[in-house]
Coordinates of C-alpha atoms in Angstrom, one line a residue:
X1 CA 82.0 21.1 -34.7
X2 CA 82.0 17.1 -35.5
X3 CA 80.1 15.4 -38.3
X4 CA 77.7 14.4 -36.5
X5 CA 76.8 17.4 -35.5
X6 CA 77.2 19.0 -38.7
X7 CA 75.0 16.4 -40.4
X8 CA 72.3 17.0 -37.3
X9 CA 71.9 20.7 -37.8
X10 CA 71.3 20.0 -41.8
X11 CA 69.0 18.0 -40.4
X12 CA 66.9 20.1 -39.3
X13 CA 67.6 23.2 -41.8
X14 CA 66.7 20.9 -44.2
X15 CA 63.2 19.9 -42.8
X16 CA 62.6 23.2 -41.5
X17 CA 63.2 24.3 -44.7
X18 CA 61.0 21.9 -46.6
X19 CA 58.2 22.4 -43.6
X20 CA 58.1 26.0 -44.8
X21 CA 56.1 25.8 -49.3
X22 CA 54.3 23.2 -46.6
X23 CA 53.5 25.6 -44.1
X24 CA 51.9 27.5 -46.1
X25 CA 48.7 26.2 -48.3
X26 CA 48.3 24.4 -44.9
X27 CA 48.0 28.0 -43.7
X28 CA 44.9 28.6 -46.8
X29 CA 43.3 25.4 -46.4
X30 CA 42.6 25.7 -42.7
X31 CA 39.2 26.6 -43.1
X32 CA 39.5 23.6 -45.3
X33 CA 39.6 20.2 -43.0
X34 CA 40.0 17.2 -45.5
X35 CA 41.2 19.2 -48.4
X36 CA 41.9 17.0 -51.6
X37 CA 44.5 19.1 -52.9
X38 CA 45.9 19.4 -48.8
X39 CA 46.4 15.8 -48.8
X40 CA 47.7 14.9 -52.4
X41 CA 50.3 17.5 -51.5
X42 CA 51.1 16.0 -48.5
X43 CA 51.9 13.2 -49.1
X44 CA 54.2 13.9 -52.4
X45 CA 55.7 16.1 -49.7
X46 CA 56.6 13.0 -47.6
X47 CA 58.1 11.3 -50.8
X48 CA 60.0 13.8 -52.4
X49 CA 61.3 14.8 -47.9
X50 CA 62.0 11.7 -48.0
X51 CA 64.5 10.5 -50.6
X52 CA 65.8 14.1 -50.9
X53 CA 67.5 13.5 -47.7
X54 CA 68.9 9.7 -47.4
X55 CA 68.9 9.6 -51.3
X56 CA 71.0 12.4 -51.5
X57 CA 71.0 15.6 -49.8
X58 CA 73.1 12.9 -47.4
X59 CA 75.2 10.2 -49.6
X60 CA 77.1 14.2 -50.1
X61 CA 77.3 14.4 -47.4
X62 CA 79.0 11.0 -45.4
X63 CA 79.0 7.7 -46.7
X64 CA 76.1 6.5 -45.0
X65 CA 75.4 1.6 -46.0
X66 CA 71.5 1.4 -45.3
X67 CA 72.7 -1.9 -46.8
X68 CA 70.6 -4.6 -44.0
X69 CA 73.7 -5.7 -41.9
X70 CA 74.3 -9.4 -41.3
X71 CA 73.1 -11.8 -38.6
X72 CA 75.3 -12.0 -36.1
X73 CA 73.7 -14.1 -33.9
X74 CA 70.4 -16.2 -35.0
X75 CA 69.2 -17.1 -32.0
X76 CA 68.7 -13.7 -30.5
X77 CA 67.5 -12.6 -34.2
X78 CA 63.8 -15.1 -33.5
X79 CA 63.7 -14.5 -30.8
X80 CA 63.8 -10.4 -31.4
X81 CA 61.4 -11.6 -34.2
X82 CA 59.2 -13.7 -31.5
X83 CA 58.6 -11.6 -29.4
X84 CA 58.2 -8.1 -30.8
X85 CA 54.9 -9.1 -32.5
X86 CA 53.6 -10.1 -28.3
X87 CA 55.2 -6.5 -27.3
X88 CA 53.0 -4.6 -30.0
X89 CA 50.0 -6.7 -29.6
X90 CA 50.7 -6.9 -25.2
X91 CA 50.1 -2.3 -25.7
X92 CA 47.5 -2.8 -28.7
X93 CA 45.3 -4.5 -25.8
X94 CA 46.5 -2.5 -23.9
X95 CA 45.3 1.3 -25.6
X96 CA 41.7 -1.0 -27.2
X97 CA 40.8 -1.3 -23.4
X98 CA 42.3 1.7 -21.7
X99 CA 39.6 4.1 -24.2
X100 CA 36.6 2.3 -23.4
X101 CA 37.3 2.0 -20.4
X102 CA 37.6 6.9 -20.4
X103 CA 34.7 5.8 -23.1
X104 CA 33.2 4.6 -19.6
X105 CA 34.2 6.4 -17.6
X106 CA 34.1 9.7 -18.7
X107 CA 30.4 10.4 -21.6
X108 CA 28.4 6.9 -20.3
X109 CA 29.1 7.8 -16.6
X110 CA 28.5 11.5 -15.6
X111 CA 30.1 12.9 -12.0
X112 CA 28.5 16.4 -11.1
X113 CA 32.6 17.0 -9.0
X114 CA 35.1 19.0 -11.2
X115 CA 37.9 17.3 -9.1
X116 CA 36.5 12.8 -9.4
X117 CA 35.9 14.1 -12.6
X118 CA 39.2 15.1 -13.7
X119 CA 41.4 12.2 -11.6
X120 CA 38.6 10.1 -13.0
X121 CA 39.4 10.9 -16.7
X122 CA 43.3 10.9 -16.2
X123 CA 42.9 7.6 -15.2
X124 CA 43.6 5.9 -18.8
X125 CA 46.1 7.9 -19.3
X126 CA 48.2 6.9 -16.3
X127 CA 47.3 3.1 -17.4
X128 CA 48.5 3.6 -20.9
X129 CA 52.0 5.1 -19.3
X130 CA 51.9 2.6 -16.8
X131 CA 51.8 -0.4 -19.4
X132 CA 54.3 1.5 -21.8
X133 CA 57.4 1.7 -18.9
X134 CA 56.2 -2.0 -18.0
X135 CA 57.1 -2.8 -21.8
X136 CA 59.8 -1.7 -22.0
X137 CA 61.4 -2.2 -18.7
X138 CA 60.8 -6.3 -19.9
X139 CA 62.4 -6.9 -22.6
X140 CA 64.6 -3.6 -22.8
X141 CA 67.5 -6.0 -22.0
X142 CA 65.4 -8.8 -24.5
X143 CA 65.5 -7.3 -27.4
X144 CA 67.5 -4.7 -29.7
X145 CA 67.6 -0.9 -27.9
X146 CA 65.8 0.1 -31.8
X147 CA 62.5 -1.7 -30.4
X148 CA 62.3 1.3 -28.7
X149 CA 62.2 3.5 -32.1
X150 CA 59.0 1.0 -32.9
X151 CA 57.3 0.7 -29.2
X152 CA 57.8 4.6 -29.3
X153 CA 56.2 5.7 -32.1
X154 CA 52.8 2.3 -31.5
X155 CA 52.1 4.1 -28.4
X156 CA 51.5 7.4 -29.8
X157 CA 50.4 7.1 -33.4
X158 CA 47.7 3.8 -31.7
X159 CA 45.2 5.9 -30.3
X160 CA 45.2 8.4 -32.3
X161 CA 43.9 5.4 -34.9
X162 CA 41.6 4.2 -33.0
X163 CA 40.0 7.1 -32.7
X164 CA 40.1 7.5 -36.3
X165 CA 39.5 4.1 -37.2
X166 CA 37.7 2.7 -34.1
X167 CA 35.3 4.8 -32.0
X168 CA 34.1 7.9 -34.5
X169 CA 33.3 4.5 -36.9
X170 CA 32.1 2.7 -34.4
X171 CA 31.0 4.4 -31.3
X172 CA 26.9 4.7 -32.0
X173 CA 26.3 0.6 -31.7
X174 CA 26.6 1.5 -27.8
X175 CA 23.2 1.9 -28.4
X176 CA 22.2 -0.8 -29.3
X177 CA 21.7 -4.9 -27.9
X178 CA 21.6 -2.9 -25.0
X179 CA 25.2 -2.5 -24.3
X180 CA 24.7 0.9 -22.2
X181 CA 22.5 -0.9 -20.0
X182 CA 25.0 -3.9 -18.9
X183 CA 27.3 -0.9 -18.7
X184 CA 25.3 0.5 -16.3
X185 CA 24.7 -2.9 -14.4
X186 CA 28.7 -3.2 -13.8
X187 CA 28.9 -0.1 -12.5
X188 CA 26.9 -0.3 -10.0
X189 CA 28.0 -3.9 -9.1
X190 CA 31.4 -2.0 -8.0
X191 CA 33.0 -1.2 -5.3
X192 CA 33.7 2.1 -6.6
X193 CA 30.4 2.9 -7.8
X194 CA 28.6 5.6 -5.8
X195 CA 24.7 7.1 -5.8
X196 CA 26.0 10.5 -7.3
X197 CA 26.4 8.3 -10.2
X198 CA 24.5 9.4 -12.8
X199 CA 24.3 6.3 -15.5
X200 CA 23.8 7.3 -19.5
X201 CA 21.9 3.9 -19.8
X202 CA 20.0 5.8 -23.9
X203 CA 21.2 7.8 -27.0
X204 CA 25.2 8.2 -26.5
X205 CA 26.8 10.3 -28.6
X206 CA 30.1 10.0 -29.9
X207 CA 32.2 13.4 -29.1
X208 CA 32.6 14.5 -32.9
X209 CA 35.8 16.0 -31.7
X210 CA 37.6 13.4 -29.4
X211 CA 40.1 13.2 -32.3
X212 CA 41.5 16.3 -33.4
X213 CA 42.0 17.4 -28.9
X214 CA 44.1 14.7 -29.7
X215 CA 46.1 15.9 -32.0
X216 CA 46.5 19.2 -31.4
X217 CA 48.3 17.2 -27.7
X218 CA 50.5 16.0 -29.3
X219 CA 51.2 19.0 -31.7
X220 CA 51.0 21.2 -29.1
X221 CA 51.1 20.7 -25.4
X222 CA 53.5 17.4 -25.9
X223 CA 55.8 19.2 -27.2
X224 CA 55.3 22.3 -25.2
X225 CA 55.8 19.3 -22.2
X226 CA 58.4 18.3 -24.1
X227 CA 60.2 21.0 -24.1
X228 CA 60.1 21.0 -20.5
X229 CA 61.4 17.9 -19.7
X230 CA 64.6 18.4 -21.5
X231 CA 65.2 21.8 -20.3
X232 CA 64.1 23.1 -17.6
X233 CA 63.7 20.1 -14.9
X234 CA 67.9 19.6 -15.5
X235 CA 68.0 22.0 -13.7
X236 CA 65.9 22.1 -10.8
X237 CA 66.8 18.5 -10.2
X238 CA 70.4 20.3 -9.8
X239 CA 69.8 23.6 -8.5
X240 CA 71.7 25.1 -10.9
X241 CA 70.5 27.4 -13.4
X242 CA 73.3 28.2 -15.2
X243 CA 73.6 23.8 -15.8
X244 CA 72.9 23.0 -19.8
X245 CA 71.8 19.7 -20.3
X246 CA 73.8 17.7 -23.0
X247 CA 72.6 17.0 -26.1
X248 CA 71.9 13.5 -26.6
X249 CA 72.1 13.7 -30.9
X250 CA 69.5 10.4 -31.1
X251 CA 66.8 10.8 -29.1
X252 CA 67.2 14.8 -31.1
X253 CA 65.9 12.7 -34.7
X254 CA 64.1 10.3 -32.4
X255 CA 62.1 13.5 -31.1
X256 CA 62.3 15.4 -35.3
X257 CA 61.2 12.1 -36.8
X258 CA 58.4 11.9 -34.9
X259 CA 57.4 15.3 -35.6
X260 CA 56.9 14.4 -39.0
X261 CA 55.6 11.1 -39.2
X262 CA 52.4 13.1 -37.4
X263 CA 52.1 15.9 -39.5
X264 CA 52.6 13.8 -43.5
X265 CA 50.0 11.3 -41.3
X266 CA 46.9 13.1 -39.6
X267 CA 48.0 16.6 -41.2
X268 CA 45.0 17.0 -42.9
X269 CA 43.0 17.0 -39.9
X270 CA 44.5 19.8 -39.2
X271 CA 46.5 21.7 -41.9
X272 CA 47.9 24.4 -39.5
X273 CA 50.0 21.9 -36.9
X274 CA 53.0 22.0 -40.2
X275 CA 53.5 25.7 -39.2
X276 CA 52.9 24.8 -35.1
X277 CA 56.0 22.5 -35.6
X278 CA 57.9 24.4 -37.4
X279 CA 58.4 27.4 -35.1
X280 CA 58.7 24.4 -32.1
X281 CA 61.9 23.5 -34.2
X282 CA 63.0 26.7 -34.6
X283 CA 62.8 27.0 -30.7
X284 CA 64.1 23.9 -29.8
X285 CA 67.3 24.6 -32.8
X286 CA 68.4 28.1 -31.3
X287 CA 69.0 26.0 -28.0
X288 CA 70.0 22.8 -29.6
X289 CA 72.5 26.1 -30.8
X290 CA 73.2 26.9 -27.0
X291 CA 74.4 24.1 -26.5
X292 CA 76.5 22.7 -29.2
X293 CA 78.8 26.1 -28.8
X294 CA 78.8 25.0 -25.6
X295 CA 80.3 21.5 -26.1
X296 CA 77.9 20.1 -24.4
X297 CA 77.3 17.1 -26.4
X298 CA 76.8 12.6 -26.4
X299 CA 78.1 11.6 -29.3
X300 CA 77.2 8.4 -30.7
X301 CA 79.3 6.1 -32.5
X302 CA 80.5 5.7 -36.1
X303 CA 78.5 2.4 -36.5
X304 CA 75.3 3.3 -34.0
X305 CA 75.3 5.8 -36.0
X306 CA 75.2 3.8 -39.6
X307 CA 72.2 1.5 -37.3
X308 CA 70.4 5.0 -36.7
X309 CA 70.4 6.4 -40.0
X310 CA 69.1 2.6 -40.7
X311 CA 66.5 3.1 -38.4
X312 CA 65.4 6.5 -39.8
X313 CA 65.7 5.1 -43.3
X314 CA 63.3 2.4 -42.5
X315 CA 61.1 4.6 -40.0
X316 CA 60.3 7.4 -42.6
X317 CA 59.1 5.3 -45.1
X318 CA 56.8 3.8 -43.6
X319 CA 55.3 7.5 -42.6
X320 CA 55.4 7.6 -46.2
X321 CA 53.7 4.6 -46.8
X322 CA 50.8 5.3 -43.8
X323 CA 50.6 8.5 -45.0
X324 CA 49.5 7.2 -49.0
X325 CA 46.6 4.8 -46.5
X326 CA 45.5 6.1 -44.3
X327 CA 44.5 9.9 -45.5
X328 CA 43.2 8.8 -48.9
X329 CA 40.6 6.8 -46.4
X330 CA 40.2 9.9 -43.5
X331 CA 38.5 12.1 -46.7
X332 CA 37.0 8.9 -48.3
X333 CA 35.0 8.3 -44.5
X334 CA 34.8 12.0 -43.5
X335 CA 35.2 14.6 -45.9
X336 CA 31.0 13.8 -46.4
X337 CA 30.7 12.0 -42.8
X338 CA 27.5 12.4 -41.2
X339 CA 29.6 13.6 -37.6
X340 CA 28.0 17.2 -37.4
X341 CA 31.5 20.0 -37.3
X342 CA 33.3 17.2 -39.1
X343 CA 34.6 17.8 -42.9
X344 CA 31.7 19.6 -44.6
X345 CA 28.7 17.7 -43.1
X346 CA 25.6 19.7 -42.7
X347 CA 23.5 16.8 -41.2
X348 CA 20.4 18.8 -39.3
X349 CA 19.8 15.3 -38.2
X350 CA 19.4 14.5 -34.0
X351 CA 19.2 11.1 -34.8
X352 CA 22.7 11.6 -36.4
X353 CA 24.3 9.1 -33.8
X354 CA 22.0 6.9 -33.8
X355 CA 23.6 5.2 -37.3
X356 CA 27.4 4.9 -38.9
X357 CA 28.5 9.2 -40.1
X358 CA 30.8 7.0 -42.3
X359 CA 28.5 7.4 -45.9
X360 CA 30.8 4.8 -47.9
X361 CA 31.0 1.5 -47.4
X362 CA 34.2 -0.3 -46.2
X363 CA 35.9 -2.9 -49.0
X364 CA 35.2 0.5 -51.6
X365 CA 37.7 2.6 -49.0
X366 CA 40.1 -0.6 -48.3
X367 CA 40.2 -1.3 -51.8
X368 CA 40.8 2.7 -53.4
X369 CA 42.7 2.6 -50.0
X370 CA 45.1 0.2 -50.7
X371 CA 45.1 1.1 -55.0
X372 CA 46.8 5.2 -53.7
X373 CA 48.8 2.7 -52.1
X374 CA 50.1 1.3 -54.5
X375 CA 50.3 4.4 -57.9
X376 CA 52.8 6.1 -54.2
X377 CA 54.8 3.1 -54.1
X378 CA 56.1 3.4 -57.8
X379 CA 55.9 7.1 -57.8
X380 CA 58.4 6.4 -54.8
X381 CA 60.6 4.3 -56.5
X382 CA 61.1 6.6 -59.7
X383 CA 61.6 9.7 -57.3
X384 CA 64.9 7.7 -55.6
X385 CA 66.1 7.1 -59.5
X386 CA 65.5 10.6 -60.1
X387 CA 66.6 11.3 -57.0
X388 CA 70.3 9.2 -57.2
X389 CA 70.5 10.1 -60.9
X390 CA 71.2 13.5 -59.1
X391 CA 73.4 12.8 -56.7
X392 CA 75.4 10.1 -59.2
X393 CA 75.5 13.8 -61.6
X394 CA 77.1 15.9 -57.9
X395 CA 79.6 13.7 -57.0
X396 CA 80.3 11.9 -61.3
X397 CA 79.8 8.9 -59.7
X398 CA 78.1 4.9 -60.3
X399 CA 74.2 5.6 -59.8
X400 CA 73.4 2.9 -57.3
X401 CA 70.7 2.7 -55.0
X402 CA 71.8 3.5 -51.3
X403 CA 70.3 1.1 -49.5
X404 CA 71.4 -1.6 -52.2
X405 CA 75.2 -0.2 -52.5
X406 CA 76.0 -3.7 -51.4
X407 CA 73.6 -6.3 -52.0
X408 CA 75.1 -5.7 -56.4
X409 CA 79.0 -5.6 -55.1
X410 CA 80.3 -8.9 -56.4
X411 CA 82.6 -11.0 -54.8
X412 CA 86.1 -11.0 -56.4
X413 CA 86.8 -14.6 -55.4
X414 CA 89.6 -14.8 -58.5
X415 CA 92.0 -12.5 -56.2
X416 CA 95.2 -14.7 -56.3
X417 CA 96.4 -15.9 -52.3
X418 CA 99.7 -16.3 -53.8
X419 CA 101.8 -14.4 -57.1
X420 CA 102.1 -18.2 -58.6
X421 CA 99.6 -18.7 -61.1
X422 CA 100.0 -21.8 -63.2
X423 CA 100.2 -22.3 -66.6
X424 CA 100.1 -26.0 -68.9
X425 CA 103.5 -26.7 -69.5
X426 CA 103.8 -25.3 -73.4
X427 CA 104.7 -27.1 -76.4
X428 CA 107.5 -26.3 -78.9
X429 CA 109.3 -28.0 -81.5
X430 CA 112.7 -27.9 -82.6
X431 CA 114.3 -26.9 -85.8
X432 CA 117.9 -27.0 -87.1
X433 CA 119.2 -24.0 -86.2
X434 CA 121.4 -22.3 -88.1
X435 CA 125.0 -22.2 -88.6
X436 CA 127.1 -18.5 -87.5
X437 CA 130.5 -18.1 -87.0
X438 CA 131.5 -15.6 -84.5
X439 CA 134.6 -15.2 -82.7
X440 CA 135.0 -17.0 -80.0
X441 CA 133.8 -14.5 -76.8
X442 CA 136.1 -14.2 -73.3
X443 CA 133.8 -16.0 -70.8
X444 CA 132.4 -12.9 -68.4
X445 CA 130.9 -13.8 -64.6
X446 CA 127.4 -12.2 -64.4
X447 CA 127.4 -10.1 -61.2
X448 CA 124.7 -11.6 -58.5
X449 CA 123.2 -8.3 -56.0
X450 CA 121.8 -9.3 -52.7
X451 CA 118.7 -8.7 -53.1
X452 CA 117.9 -9.7 -57.1
X453 CA 118.4 -14.0 -57.6
X454 CA 120.1 -15.4 -59.8
X455 CA 119.0 -14.7 -63.0
X456 CA 120.5 -16.2 -67.0
X457 CA 123.2 -14.5 -69.2
X458 CA 120.7 -15.1 -72.4
X459 CA 117.3 -13.9 -70.0
X460 CA 116.1 -10.3 -68.4
X461 CA 113.8 -11.9 -65.2
X462 CA 111.8 -9.2 -63.4
X463 CA 111.9 -10.5 -59.7
X464 CA 107.8 -9.9 -59.0
X465 CA 107.4 -12.5 -61.8
X466 CA 107.0 -15.9 -60.3
X467 CA 109.1 -18.2 -61.7
X468 CA 109.2 -19.8 -65.1
X469 CA 109.3 -23.7 -65.7
X470 CA 113.4 -24.1 -67.5
X471 CA 113.3 -25.0 -71.4
X472 CA 115.9 -25.9 -73.9
X473 CA 115.0 -24.2 -77.3
X474 CA 118.5 -24.5 -78.8
X475 CA 119.9 -28.4 -76.4
X476 CA 120.2 -31.0 -78.3
X477 CA 118.0 -34.5 -77.2
X478 CA 120.3 -36.9 -75.6
X479 CA 119.6 -39.7 -77.6
X480 CA 122.4 -37.4 -80.5
X481 CA 124.9 -38.0 -78.1
X482 CA 124.8 -42.2 -77.3
X483 CA 126.6 -41.3 -80.4
X484 CA 127.5 -38.5 -82.9
X485 CA 130.8 -40.1 -84.6
X486 CA 129.5 -43.6 -84.5
X487 CA 133.0 -44.8 -83.0
X488 CA 131.7 -44.5 -80.1
X489 CA 128.4 -46.4 -79.4
X490 CA 128.1 -46.8 -75.9
X491 CA 130.4 -43.5 -75.4
X492 CA 132.8 -45.6 -73.5
X493 CA 135.4 -42.8 -74.0
X494 CA 133.4 -41.3 -71.6
X495 CA 132.6 -37.6 -70.9
X496 CA 132.5 -36.0 -68.3
X497 CA 128.9 -35.4 -67.5
X498 CA 126.9 -32.0 -65.9
X499 CA 125.1 -32.0 -62.5
X500 CA 121.4 -32.3 -63.9
X501 CA 121.5 -32.8 -68.0
X502 CA 118.9 -31.1 -69.5
X503 CA 116.9 -34.6 -71.3
X504 CA 116.4 -35.7 -68.1
X505 CA 112.8 -35.5 -66.9
X506 CA 112.3 -33.9 -63.8
X507 CA 113.9 -30.7 -66.1
X508 CA 110.6 -31.0 -68.2
X509 CA 108.5 -31.0 -65.6
X510 CA 106.1 -27.7 -65.3
X511 CA 107.9 -27.2 -60.6
X512 CA 106.4 -24.8 -58.2
X513 CA 107.5 -21.7 -57.6
X514 CA 110.1 -22.3 -54.8
X515 CA 111.6 -19.4 -52.5
X516 CA 115.8 -19.1 -53.1
X517 CA 118.1 -18.0 -50.8
X518 CA 119.5 -15.2 -52.1
X519 CA 122.9 -14.8 -52.5
X520 CA 124.8 -11.8 -51.9
X521 CA 126.7 -9.9 -53.0
X522 CA 130.6 -10.9 -52.2
X523 CA 129.3 -14.0 -53.6
X524 CA 130.0 -14.4 -57.1
X525 CA 128.7 -17.9 -59.2
X526 CA 130.7 -20.7 -59.9
X527 CA 131.5 -22.0 -63.3
X528 CA 132.5 -25.3 -64.1
X529 CA 135.6 -24.7 -65.6
X530 CA 136.8 -26.1 -69.4
X531 CA 138.4 -29.7 -68.5
X532 CA 141.5 -31.3 -70.4
X533 CA 142.5 -34.7 -69.5
X534 CA 144.7 -37.5 -71.4
X535 CA 142.5 -40.4 -70.9
X536 CA 139.3 -39.3 -72.3
X537 CA 139.6 -37.8 -75.5
X538 CA 136.6 -37.2 -77.7
X539 CA 136.7 -38.1 -81.3
X540 CA 135.7 -35.0 -82.4
X541 CA 137.0 -32.6 -79.9
X542 CA 139.6 -33.7 -78.7
X543 CA 140.7 -32.2 -75.8
X544 CA 138.9 -29.0 -75.2
X545 CA 136.2 -31.1 -73.5
X546 CA 133.4 -28.3 -71.5
X547 CA 132.8 -30.0 -67.8
X548 CA 129.0 -28.8 -68.1
X549 CA 127.4 -30.9 -70.7
X550 CA 127.7 -33.1 -74.0
X551 CA 125.3 -31.1 -75.2
X552 CA 127.6 -28.6 -76.0
X553 CA 130.3 -30.3 -77.2
X554 CA 127.7 -31.6 -79.5
X555 CA 126.6 -28.4 -80.5
X556 CA 130.2 -26.5 -80.4
X557 CA 130.9 -30.0 -83.1
X558 CA 127.8 -28.0 -85.4
X559 CA 129.3 -24.7 -85.7
X560 CA 126.4 -23.4 -82.9
X561 CA 127.1 -21.0 -80.4
X562 CA 125.2 -22.6 -77.4
X563 CA 124.0 -21.1 -73.8
X564 CA 121.9 -23.6 -71.8
X565 CA 120.4 -22.7 -68.8
X566 CA 121.2 -25.3 -66.3
X567 CA 119.4 -25.1 -62.7
X568 CA 120.9 -26.8 -60.0
X569 CA 118.7 -28.7 -57.4
X570 CA 120.2 -27.1 -53.4
X571 CA 123.5 -29.3 -52.2
X572 CA 123.7 -32.0 -54.5
X573 CA 127.2 -33.4 -55.6
X574 CA 128.5 -36.2 -57.7
X575 CA 131.0 -37.1 -58.4
X576 CA 131.6 -38.6 -62.3
X577 CA 135.4 -39.8 -62.8
X578 CA 137.1 -36.5 -61.3
X579 CA 135.4 -35.6 -57.2
X580 CA 133.4 -32.4 -58.8
X581 CA 133.0 -29.1 -56.2
X582 CA 129.3 -28.8 -53.9
X583 CA 127.4 -26.6 -55.7
X584 CA 124.7 -24.7 -52.7
X585 CA 123.4 -22.4 -55.4
X586 CA 122.0 -22.2 -58.7
X587 CA 124.4 -22.0 -61.1
X588 CA 123.7 -19.4 -64.1
X589 CA 126.8 -21.7 -66.8
X590 CA 127.2 -19.9 -69.9
X591 CA 129.8 -21.8 -72.5
X592 CA 130.2 -20.4 -76.0
X593 CA 132.7 -23.7 -77.1
X594 CA 133.3 -23.9 -81.2
X595 CA 135.5 -25.8 -84.3
X596 CA 136.6 -24.0 -86.8
X597 CA 137.0 -27.2 -89.1
X598 CA 133.9 -29.8 -88.2
X599 CA 133.2 -32.9 -90.1
X600 CA 131.1 -32.2 -93.1
X601 CA 128.8 -35.2 -92.9
X602 CA 128.7 -34.7 -89.1
X603 CA 125.1 -32.1 -89.7
X604 CA 123.4 -34.7 -92.5
X605 CA 124.1 -38.0 -89.7
X606 CA 122.3 -35.6 -86.6
X607 CA 119.2 -34.8 -88.7
X608 CA 119.3 -38.8 -89.6
X609 CA 119.8 -39.7 -86.2
X610 CA 117.6 -37.7 -84.5
X611 CA 114.0 -38.9 -85.4
X612 CA 115.3 -42.7 -85.4
X613 CA 117.2 -42.5 -81.4
X614 CA 114.5 -40.4 -80.2
X615 CA 112.1 -43.2 -80.6
X616 CA 114.8 -46.0 -80.1
X617 CA 116.0 -45.1 -76.8
X618 CA 112.3 -43.9 -75.3
X619 CA 112.0 -47.4 -74.1
X620 CA 115.6 -48.2 -72.8
X621 CA 118.4 -46.8 -70.3
X622 CA 121.4 -46.4 -70.3
X623 CA 124.3 -46.8 -66.8
X624 CA 127.7 -44.4 -67.8
X625 CA 129.3 -45.0 -64.5
X626 CA 126.4 -46.1 -62.4
X627 CA 124.5 -42.9 -63.2
X628 CA 120.9 -44.1 -65.4
X629 CA 120.0 -41.5 -68.5

């Protein structure tokens, strides 16, 4: 059994259980037509059934979206908006015409022949059926298929609404203004006129039981015909008694929703209708169970099912609104009317048909009906909130209304398209580092795995985080390197410079992370060796001149061990006196140089010259071996 079949059986079961108390109440109120207490309970029952199923039971079974669908094709959407009212108005005009034709053929014209009278009485029904089929055929390819539900409901409910609000209260007016005489004149001039026809010219009486007969037709006759068409006719057409017509879940839902509408809107006319409907539902449920066991099921696509549930919810909501308007109006109009045999009327007058059967003013009826509708609308909202709160406690979820769920979800605009998050450059204050005396430590080349990027020795970084800009916290500014001892103002003695100076402006700028080439496990980062050159001796460091940076040498003079990260661009090569090997990877250079007996005045000179040199050399660039620094 699929999930959709389980939901279908749950729907029928819950609806059948909900009909039990209403059937008992209706059986108790059978002799009280248009009962006030039964009507109040009926309105409340409809609101409870709708909210229990759509806002509590169904969301606990499956996840269904009741939210409005996004308009994908605006042209088709506006076409549906324009065409749908035209269809409904055309159907309304056609049904009004068939109602007038039926009244004339069955009540104004009296025919002695039973066969002819029966045929004529079927003309309005045939015309209504043809009108519906013709309208559906014309607009079937141009409108939304869900509008078929609206057309079906409109054609089913309109005849009964016309009888209750047009025929019964306004039928007496045919006795005035010579309406019957004008009808007689037109009938006699028609080609269908026969001398055996008798036309009423006065004292026209409405059929006071017409609305009850129509309602019984929809509750009993229509369901019997529906059972025969669904289960017997396919066997006859296939000439196989064992043939089983597949269960169409779409039509099954529509059938039960229509039954709910006739009960919740009109059952105060005949309070036995819930009991009879429950019996028919049990029979249908038994037949559907056989089809389910045999596997004869036409499932609904998931997207179509969500759309179907949304349509059902809207139709049921429409039925509850109509119930809160129609039933109070029927009580005010017919509970104490002048029509014999309707409500509590005991009118013995022989001229009851010559005056309005409604004793109350129509404006008052409309005001009371819409006032009750507003109260029921507020009650519906309260019960809806309670149902959703109960659902949230049952499922331990946040109480969000089902049909408003998507509308209250905020769009996640803060999601980053990349893992890189730009930061503002941080300004750090350079402080004089404390002097630490350490034993020289032999250099070790870091081992770089194949799946990780090269990392500085002094820091450990996470591969998942973006590369941060280079920070030189313990590097001596480049302008101090211009003259450490004062003996070589323009660095004419020379010191081998690094490929990338820490003081370059590009190193200070925040750079976006770029994809670095991976280093295989067999390759190791290249470390520049200590270069000893007898022709180029530093006045302080003598022979021990590191090839990596003059900053390293100055730090060694200050008895400060410095570990500096130098990141080089790929495929760079510079010739500074001595040709350097090409470097194609990001090298990590860790150099530790120590001087045992530094000059005593060096630290003081460092502090005195640092500030002055910064201000002085900002606007001045020096050239060393043809390179600008």
